Amino acid sequence: MSTSTTAQPKLQASIIKGRPAWYWPAIIGGSILVIATVRVLTGAHDIDSSGALAAAIGLAMPLALAGLGGLWSERAGVVNIGLEGMMILGTWGAAFFGFHYGPWAGILGAVLMGVVGGAIHALATVIFGVDHIVSGVAVNLLGAGAGAYLAVRTFTGLPGGGPTQSPPLDQLPFLSIPGLGDWLLQLEQSHTWLVADVAGILRAVTTNVNVLSVLAVGLLVGSWWILWRTPFGLRLRSCGEAPQAAETLGVNVLRLKFLAVLISGALAGLAGGFLVLVASNLYRDGQTGGRGYIGLAAMIFGNWRPGGLAAGAMLFGYADAIQLRGRGDVIHAYLLPIGLLLLAWGVWQLVRRAKGKPFAGVWRIAMALGVLAWYALTTEVPPEFTNMTPYVATLLVLAFSAQRLRMPAADGQVYRKGEAH
């Protein structure tokens, strides 16, 4: 039997099928019902207000774009922790080109500088076989140093600019569906169970939405379609699952890996451009604030899939928005469903594992009682805890989702052409 015929079943077995079509609609619908009920029971109306959700979308988009960049790279088998450095290069590119040629040119500049960072990482890992983590750290250091140097050289002396910031920039346009905003706001302010919640969500996604946010959603959907619904996507994912088997089937593994890392850099650079042209209207030194790493965490939470990545980015963005709005009452309101969920989980474990493990789930029940007591005895969480919310949410989500995660089988492995022979 030939090598190619034996490799084909192995390759096909390594490509895991996706979730059923009803999975994400059920998750989203169930979450809305829970949040609507919590809002009515606790009176924390900002929990899903259009203002809070609009802020969450703005904060989630750069995380989603950075995470999507990581997804493209790691689905091809190249670990990319250099997303932060590529984002930094993107922030400078967006500011420089945006100042001289306008905001749309700023987007192209951000993508171009991100591709430069991606090309460095691709050359090191795909061509020269450098350890992926070492290369990613080097790209982060290079991006931070190059960004600071270029800012000093290009923005110093410009009106409103300086060594650590650019002059004010023109922003990209915001879009709204005419006639919906005021009507949805009236429904939202009625505080009716479920009706007000759906109105707040619809208003957040139909009023004053930046055009780059719409583009980011299109990139998420387009990436899903390309990677999971086209022959090109199957070949690229095969490079991250079984590159030797893919090579025996005629796939140019090195070329696809290189291309995937370039796309990864472009998306990370675009995430940096979002921070400059949408989240603010200028470049600042240190503007990324570690969002490349959080985007990587969102990708891992999403199990290396676009849908899960989007959910993770939105979760982290929402936690950040609540923290920035200083809403301790909203964080306090979430103690109720968290406590009840832990209680149900603990009881389920006691019942399911009663034989041989009579105390299984006891610690979850104890934790649930503590959380519920915290909710009953207070009216809001301290400001110090509110400021910690995004980081606590990131750690908890990754901790509880770790057991179901499955990275691409050959992710991070150094591949050399001809190893399959």
Coordinates of C-alpha atoms in Angstrom, one line a residue:
M1 CA 0.0 0.0 0.0
S2 CA 1.4 3.4 -0.9
T3 CA 2.2 6.2 1.6
S4 CA -0.4 8.5 0.2
T5 CA -3.2 6.0 0.5
T6 CA -2.3 5.3 4.1
A7 CA -2.0 9.0 4.9
Q8 CA -5.4 9.9 3.6
P9 CA -7.5 8.2 6.4
K10 CA -5.2 9.6 9.0
L11 CA -5.6 13.1 7.6
Q12 CA -9.4 12.8 7.4
A13 CA -9.6 11.4 10.9
S14 CA -7.7 14.4 12.3
I15 CA -10.2 16.9 11.0
I16 CA -12.8 17.2 13.7
K17 CA -16.4 17.9 12.8
G18 CA -18.0 21.0 14.0
R19 CA -20.9 21.5 16.4
P20 CA -24.5 21.1 15.3
A21 CA -26.2 24.1 13.7
W22 CA -28.5 24.8 16.7
Y23 CA -25.6 25.0 19.2
W24 CA -24.8 28.7 19.1
P25 CA -28.4 29.9 18.7
A26 CA -29.3 27.9 21.8
I27 CA -26.4 29.3 23.7
I28 CA -27.2 32.9 22.7
G29 CA -31.0 32.5 23.4
G30 CA -30.5 30.8 26.7
S31 CA -28.0 33.6 27.8
I32 CA -30.5 36.3 26.9
L33 CA -33.2 34.6 28.9
V34 CA -30.9 34.2 32.0
I35 CA -29.7 37.8 31.8
A36 CA -33.2 39.2 31.3
T37 CA -34.4 37.3 34.4
V38 CA -31.4 38.4 36.5
R39 CA -32.0 42.0 35.4
V40 CA -35.6 42.0 36.6
L41 CA -34.8 40.2 39.9
T42 CA -31.8 42.4 40.8
G43 CA -32.8 45.7 39.3
A44 CA -29.4 46.1 37.6
H45 CA -30.7 47.6 34.4
D46 CA -27.3 48.4 33.0
I47 CA -26.5 44.7 32.8
D48 CA -27.5 44.6 29.1
S49 CA -28.3 48.2 28.3
S50 CA -27.5 49.4 24.8
G51 CA -24.7 51.6 26.2
A52 CA -23.0 48.8 28.0
L53 CA -23.3 46.5 25.0
A54 CA -22.1 49.1 22.6
A55 CA -19.0 49.7 24.7
A56 CA -18.5 45.9 24.9
I57 CA -18.6 45.6 21.1
G58 CA -16.0 48.3 20.8
L59 CA -13.7 46.7 23.3
A60 CA -14.3 43.2 21.9
M61 CA -13.5 43.9 18.2
P62 CA -9.7 44.3 18.6
L63 CA -9.6 41.2 20.7
A64 CA -11.6 39.3 18.1
L65 CA -9.4 40.5 15.2
A66 CA -6.2 39.6 17.1
G67 CA -7.6 36.2 18.1
L68 CA -8.7 35.6 14.5
G69 CA -5.1 36.2 13.5
G70 CA -3.9 33.7 16.0
L71 CA -6.5 31.2 14.7
W72 CA -5.3 31.4 11.1
S73 CA -1.7 30.8 12.2
E74 CA -2.4 28.0 14.6
R75 CA -4.8 26.2 12.4
A76 CA -1.8 25.9 10.0
G77 CA 0.4 24.6 12.9
V78 CA 2.3 27.8 13.7
V79 CA 1.9 29.1 17.3
N80 CA 1.7 32.9 17.2
I81 CA 2.3 34.7 20.5
G82 CA 3.7 37.6 18.5
L83 CA 0.2 39.0 18.1
E84 CA 1.0 41.8 20.5
G85 CA 4.0 43.0 18.5
M86 CA 2.1 42.8 15.3
M87 CA -0.7 44.9 16.8
I88 CA 1.8 47.5 18.0
L89 CA 3.2 47.8 14.4
G90 CA -0.4 48.1 13.2
T91 CA -1.1 51.0 15.6
W92 CA 1.8 53.0 14.2
G93 CA 0.9 52.1 10.6
A94 CA -2.7 53.2 11.1
A95 CA -1.6 56.5 12.6
F96 CA 1.1 57.3 10.1
F97 CA -0.9 56.5 7.0
G98 CA -4.1 57.8 8.5
F99 CA -2.6 61.2 9.3
H100 CA -1.1 61.7 5.8
Y101 CA -3.6 60.0 3.6
G102 CA -6.9 59.6 5.6
P103 CA -8.5 56.9 7.7
W104 CA -9.1 54.4 4.9
A105 CA -5.4 54.5 4.0
G106 CA -4.8 54.1 7.8
I107 CA -6.5 50.7 7.6
L108 CA -4.3 49.7 4.8
G109 CA -1.2 50.9 6.7
A110 CA -2.2 48.9 9.7
V111 CA -2.6 45.8 7.7
L112 CA 0.7 46.4 5.9
M113 CA 2.7 46.8 9.1
G114 CA 1.0 43.7 10.6
V115 CA 2.0 41.7 7.5
V116 CA 5.6 42.9 8.1
G117 CA 5.5 41.4 11.6
G118 CA 3.9 38.3 10.3
A119 CA 6.5 37.9 7.6
I120 CA 9.3 38.1 10.3
H121 CA 7.5 35.4 12.3
A122 CA 6.9 33.3 9.2
L123 CA 10.5 33.5 8.1
A124 CA 11.8 32.5 11.5
T125 CA 9.4 29.6 12.1
V126 CA 8.4 28.2 8.7
I127 CA 11.7 28.8 6.8
F128 CA 14.4 28.6 9.4
G129 CA 12.7 26.3 11.9
V130 CA 13.1 28.6 14.9
D131 CA 11.1 27.6 18.0
H132 CA 7.6 29.3 17.7
I133 CA 7.6 30.7 21.2
V134 CA 11.1 32.2 20.9
S135 CA 10.1 33.8 17.6
G136 CA 6.9 35.2 19.0
V137 CA 8.6 36.8 21.9
A138 CA 11.2 38.3 19.6
V139 CA 8.4 39.7 17.4
N140 CA 6.8 41.3 20.4
L141 CA 10.0 42.9 21.5
L142 CA 10.8 44.0 18.0
G143 CA 7.3 45.4 17.5
A144 CA 7.4 47.4 20.8
G145 CA 10.9 48.8 20.0
A146 CA 10.1 49.6 16.3
G147 CA 6.8 51.2 17.2
A148 CA 8.4 53.5 19.8
Y149 CA 11.3 54.4 17.5
L150 CA 9.0 55.1 14.5
A151 CA 6.7 57.2 16.6
V152 CA 9.6 59.4 17.7
R153 CA 10.9 59.8 14.2
T154 CA 7.5 60.5 12.5
F155 CA 5.3 62.3 15.0
T156 CA 7.7 64.6 16.8
G157 CA 7.2 68.1 15.7
L158 CA 3.8 67.6 14.0
P159 CA 0.9 69.7 15.3
G160 CA -0.6 67.9 18.3
G161 CA 2.0 65.1 18.0
G162 CA 5.0 64.1 20.1
P163 CA 7.4 61.3 20.8
T164 CA 4.7 59.1 22.4
Q165 CA 1.6 60.1 20.4
S166 CA 0.4 61.1 17.0
P167 CA -1.6 64.1 16.0
P168 CA -5.4 63.8 16.1
L169 CA -6.7 61.6 13.3
D170 CA -10.0 61.5 11.3
Q171 CA -12.1 58.5 12.4
L172 CA -13.8 56.0 10.2
P173 CA -17.6 56.6 9.8
F174 CA -20.3 55.2 12.1
L175 CA -23.4 53.6 10.7
S176 CA -27.0 53.5 12.0
I177 CA -30.3 52.1 10.6
P178 CA -32.6 55.1 10.3
G179 CA -35.7 55.2 12.5
L180 CA -34.8 52.4 14.8
G181 CA -32.7 54.0 17.5
D182 CA -35.3 56.1 19.3
W183 CA -38.0 53.4 19.1
L184 CA -35.7 50.8 20.5
L185 CA -34.6 53.2 23.2
Q186 CA -38.2 53.6 24.3
L187 CA -38.7 49.8 24.5
E188 CA -35.4 49.5 26.4
Q189 CA -36.4 52.1 29.0
S190 CA -39.7 50.3 29.7
H191 CA -37.6 47.6 31.5
T192 CA -40.1 45.0 30.5
W193 CA -38.8 41.4 30.9
L194 CA -37.1 40.1 27.7
V195 CA -38.6 42.9 25.5
A196 CA -36.3 45.6 27.0
D197 CA -33.4 43.2 26.8
V198 CA -33.9 42.3 23.1
A199 CA -34.4 46.0 22.4
G200 CA -31.1 46.9 24.1
I201 CA -29.2 44.3 22.1
L202 CA -30.8 45.4 18.8
R203 CA -30.1 49.1 19.5
A204 CA -26.4 48.3 20.3
V205 CA -25.9 46.5 16.9
T206 CA -27.9 49.0 14.8
T207 CA -27.0 52.4 16.1
N208 CA -23.6 54.1 15.8
V209 CA -21.8 51.0 14.8
N210 CA -18.4 51.7 13.3
V211 CA -17.8 50.5 9.7
L212 CA -14.7 48.6 10.9
S213 CA -16.8 46.7 13.4
V214 CA -19.0 45.5 10.5
L215 CA -15.8 44.6 8.6
A216 CA -14.5 42.6 11.6
V217 CA -17.8 40.6 11.8
G218 CA -17.5 39.9 8.1
L219 CA -13.9 38.7 8.6
L220 CA -15.0 36.3 11.3
V221 CA -17.8 34.8 9.2
G222 CA -15.6 34.8 6.1
S223 CA -12.8 33.0 7.9
W224 CA -15.2 30.3 9.2
W225 CA -16.5 29.8 5.6
I226 CA -13.0 29.7 4.1
L227 CA -11.4 27.4 6.7
W228 CA -14.3 25.0 7.1
R229 CA -16.2 25.1 3.8
T230 CA -13.6 25.2 1.1
P231 CA -10.9 22.9 -0.2
F232 CA -8.3 25.6 0.5
G233 CA -9.4 25.7 4.1
L234 CA -9.2 21.9 4.4
R235 CA -5.7 21.9 3.0
L236 CA -4.6 24.7 5.4
R237 CA -6.1 23.0 8.5
S238 CA -4.4 19.7 7.4
C239 CA -1.1 21.5 7.8
G240 CA -1.9 22.0 11.5
E241 CA -3.2 18.5 12.1
A242 CA -1.0 16.2 10.1
P243 CA 1.5 18.0 7.9
Q244 CA 3.4 14.9 6.8
A245 CA 0.2 13.2 5.7
A246 CA -0.8 16.4 3.9
E247 CA 2.5 16.5 2.1
T248 CA 2.1 13.0 0.8
L249 CA -1.3 14.1 -0.7
G250 CA 0.4 16.9 -2.7
V251 CA -0.3 19.8 -0.3
N252 CA 2.4 22.5 -0.3
V253 CA 2.7 22.7 3.5
L254 CA 5.4 25.3 3.7
R255 CA 3.6 27.7 1.4
L256 CA 0.3 27.4 3.2
K257 CA 2.0 27.8 6.6
F258 CA 3.8 31.0 5.4
L259 CA 0.5 32.4 3.9
A260 CA -1.4 31.7 7.1
V261 CA 1.1 33.5 9.2
L262 CA 1.0 36.5 6.8
I263 CA -2.8 36.6 7.1
S264 CA -2.4 36.3 10.9
G265 CA -0.2 39.4 10.9
A266 CA -2.6 41.3 8.7
L267 CA -5.5 40.6 11.1
A268 CA -3.4 41.5 14.1
G269 CA -2.3 44.7 12.5
L270 CA -5.9 45.5 11.7
A271 CA -6.7 45.0 15.4
G272 CA -4.1 47.6 16.2
G273 CA -5.6 49.9 13.6
F274 CA -9.0 49.5 15.3
L275 CA -7.5 50.9 18.5
V276 CA -6.2 54.0 16.7
L277 CA -9.0 54.8 14.2
V278 CA -12.1 53.6 16.2
A279 CA -11.4 53.2 19.9
S280 CA -9.6 56.6 19.9
N281 CA -8.5 59.1 17.3
L282 CA -4.7 59.0 17.7
Y283 CA -1.8 56.7 18.4
R284 CA -0.3 56.4 21.9
D285 CA 2.7 54.5 23.1
G286 CA 1.5 51.4 24.9
Q287 CA -1.9 51.6 23.3
T288 CA -2.4 47.9 22.8
G289 CA -2.2 47.2 26.6
G290 CA -1.6 43.5 26.3
R291 CA -4.7 43.0 24.1
G292 CA -2.8 40.6 21.8
Y293 CA -2.4 38.2 24.7
I294 CA -6.1 38.5 25.6
G295 CA -7.0 37.9 22.0
L296 CA -4.9 34.7 22.1
A297 CA -6.8 33.7 25.3
A298 CA -10.1 34.3 23.5
M299 CA -8.9 32.0 20.7
I300 CA -8.0 29.3 23.1
F301 CA -11.3 29.7 25.0
G302 CA -13.0 29.4 21.6
N303 CA -11.3 26.0 21.0
W304 CA -9.5 27.4 17.9
R305 CA -12.9 28.1 16.1
P306 CA -14.3 31.4 14.9
G307 CA -17.6 31.1 16.8
G308 CA -16.1 30.3 20.1
L309 CA -13.4 33.0 19.5
A310 CA -16.1 35.6 19.0
A311 CA -17.9 34.5 22.1
G312 CA -14.7 34.7 24.1
A313 CA -13.8 38.2 22.8
M314 CA -17.3 39.4 23.5
L315 CA -17.1 38.0 27.1
F316 CA -13.8 39.7 27.8
G317 CA -14.9 42.9 26.1
Y318 CA -18.1 42.9 28.2
A319 CA -16.2 42.4 31.4
D320 CA -13.9 45.3 30.5
A321 CA -16.9 47.5 29.6
I322 CA -18.6 46.9 32.9
Q323 CA -15.3 47.7 34.7
L324 CA -14.8 50.9 32.8
R325 CA -18.3 52.0 33.5
G326 CA -17.7 51.3 37.2
R327 CA -20.9 49.3 37.6
G328 CA -20.3 47.4 40.9
D329 CA -24.1 46.7 41.0
V330 CA -23.9 44.8 37.7
I331 CA -21.0 42.6 38.9
H332 CA -23.0 42.1 42.1
A333 CA -26.1 41.0 40.1
Y334 CA -24.0 38.3 38.4
L335 CA -23.3 36.7 41.8
L336 CA -26.9 35.3 41.9
P337 CA -26.7 33.2 38.7
I338 CA -23.1 32.2 39.4
G339 CA -24.1 31.0 42.8
L340 CA -27.1 29.1 41.6
L341 CA -25.0 27.5 38.7
L342 CA -22.4 26.3 41.2
L343 CA -25.0 24.9 43.5
A344 CA -26.7 23.0 40.7
W345 CA -23.4 21.7 39.5
G346 CA -22.4 20.5 42.9
V347 CA -25.7 18.8 43.5
W348 CA -25.5 17.1 40.1
Q349 CA -22.0 15.8 40.9
L350 CA -23.2 14.4 44.2
V351 CA -26.0 12.6 42.5
R352 CA -24.0 11.4 39.6
R353 CA -21.0 10.2 41.5
A354 CA -22.7 9.0 44.7
K355 CA -21.1 5.5 44.4
G356 CA -17.5 5.5 45.6
K357 CA -17.2 9.3 45.7
P358 CA -19.8 10.5 48.3
F359 CA -18.1 13.9 48.7
A360 CA -17.7 14.8 45.1
G361 CA -19.1 18.2 44.4
V362 CA -19.1 19.3 48.1
W363 CA -16.6 22.0 47.5
R364 CA -18.7 23.5 44.7
I365 CA -21.7 23.5 46.9
A366 CA -19.7 25.2 49.6
M367 CA -18.4 27.8 47.1
A368 CA -22.0 28.3 45.9
L369 CA -23.2 29.0 49.4
G370 CA -20.4 31.5 49.9
V371 CA -21.3 33.3 46.6
L372 CA -25.0 33.4 47.4
A373 CA -24.2 34.7 51.0
W374 CA -22.0 37.4 49.4
Y375 CA -25.0 38.4 47.1
A376 CA -27.5 38.4 50.0
L377 CA -25.4 40.4 52.4
T378 CA -24.2 43.2 50.0
T379 CA -25.6 45.6 47.5
E380 CA -22.5 45.9 45.2
V381 CA -19.0 44.6 44.9
P382 CA -16.1 46.8 46.0
P383 CA -14.5 49.0 43.3
E384 CA -11.2 47.2 43.7
F385 CA -12.9 43.9 42.6
T386 CA -14.8 45.7 39.8
N387 CA -11.4 46.8 38.4
M388 CA -10.2 43.2 38.4
T389 CA -13.2 41.8 36.6
P390 CA -11.7 41.5 33.1
Y391 CA -8.7 39.5 34.4
V392 CA -10.7 37.4 36.8
A393 CA -13.2 36.5 34.0
T394 CA -10.3 35.6 31.7
L395 CA -8.7 33.2 34.3
L396 CA -12.0 31.6 35.3
V397 CA -13.2 31.0 31.8
L398 CA -9.9 29.4 30.8
A399 CA -9.8 27.3 34.0
F400 CA -13.3 25.9 33.5
S401 CA -12.9 25.4 29.8
A402 CA -9.5 23.7 29.9
Q403 CA -10.8 20.2 29.9
R404 CA -12.7 20.5 26.6
L405 CA -10.0 22.2 24.6
R406 CA -8.3 20.6 21.7
M407 CA -5.6 22.4 19.8
P408 CA -4.5 21.4 16.3
A409 CA -2.5 18.2 16.6
A410 CA 0.7 19.5 15.0
D411 CA 0.4 23.1 16.4
G412 CA 3.8 24.4 17.4
Q413 CA 5.8 21.6 15.8
V414 CA 8.8 22.5 13.6
Y415 CA 8.1 21.1 10.1
R416 CA 10.7 20.5 7.4
K417 CA 9.9 19.6 3.9
G418 CA 10.4 16.0 3.0
E419 CA 10.0 14.5 6.5
A420 CA 7.1 12.4 5.3
H421 CA 9.3 10.4 2.9

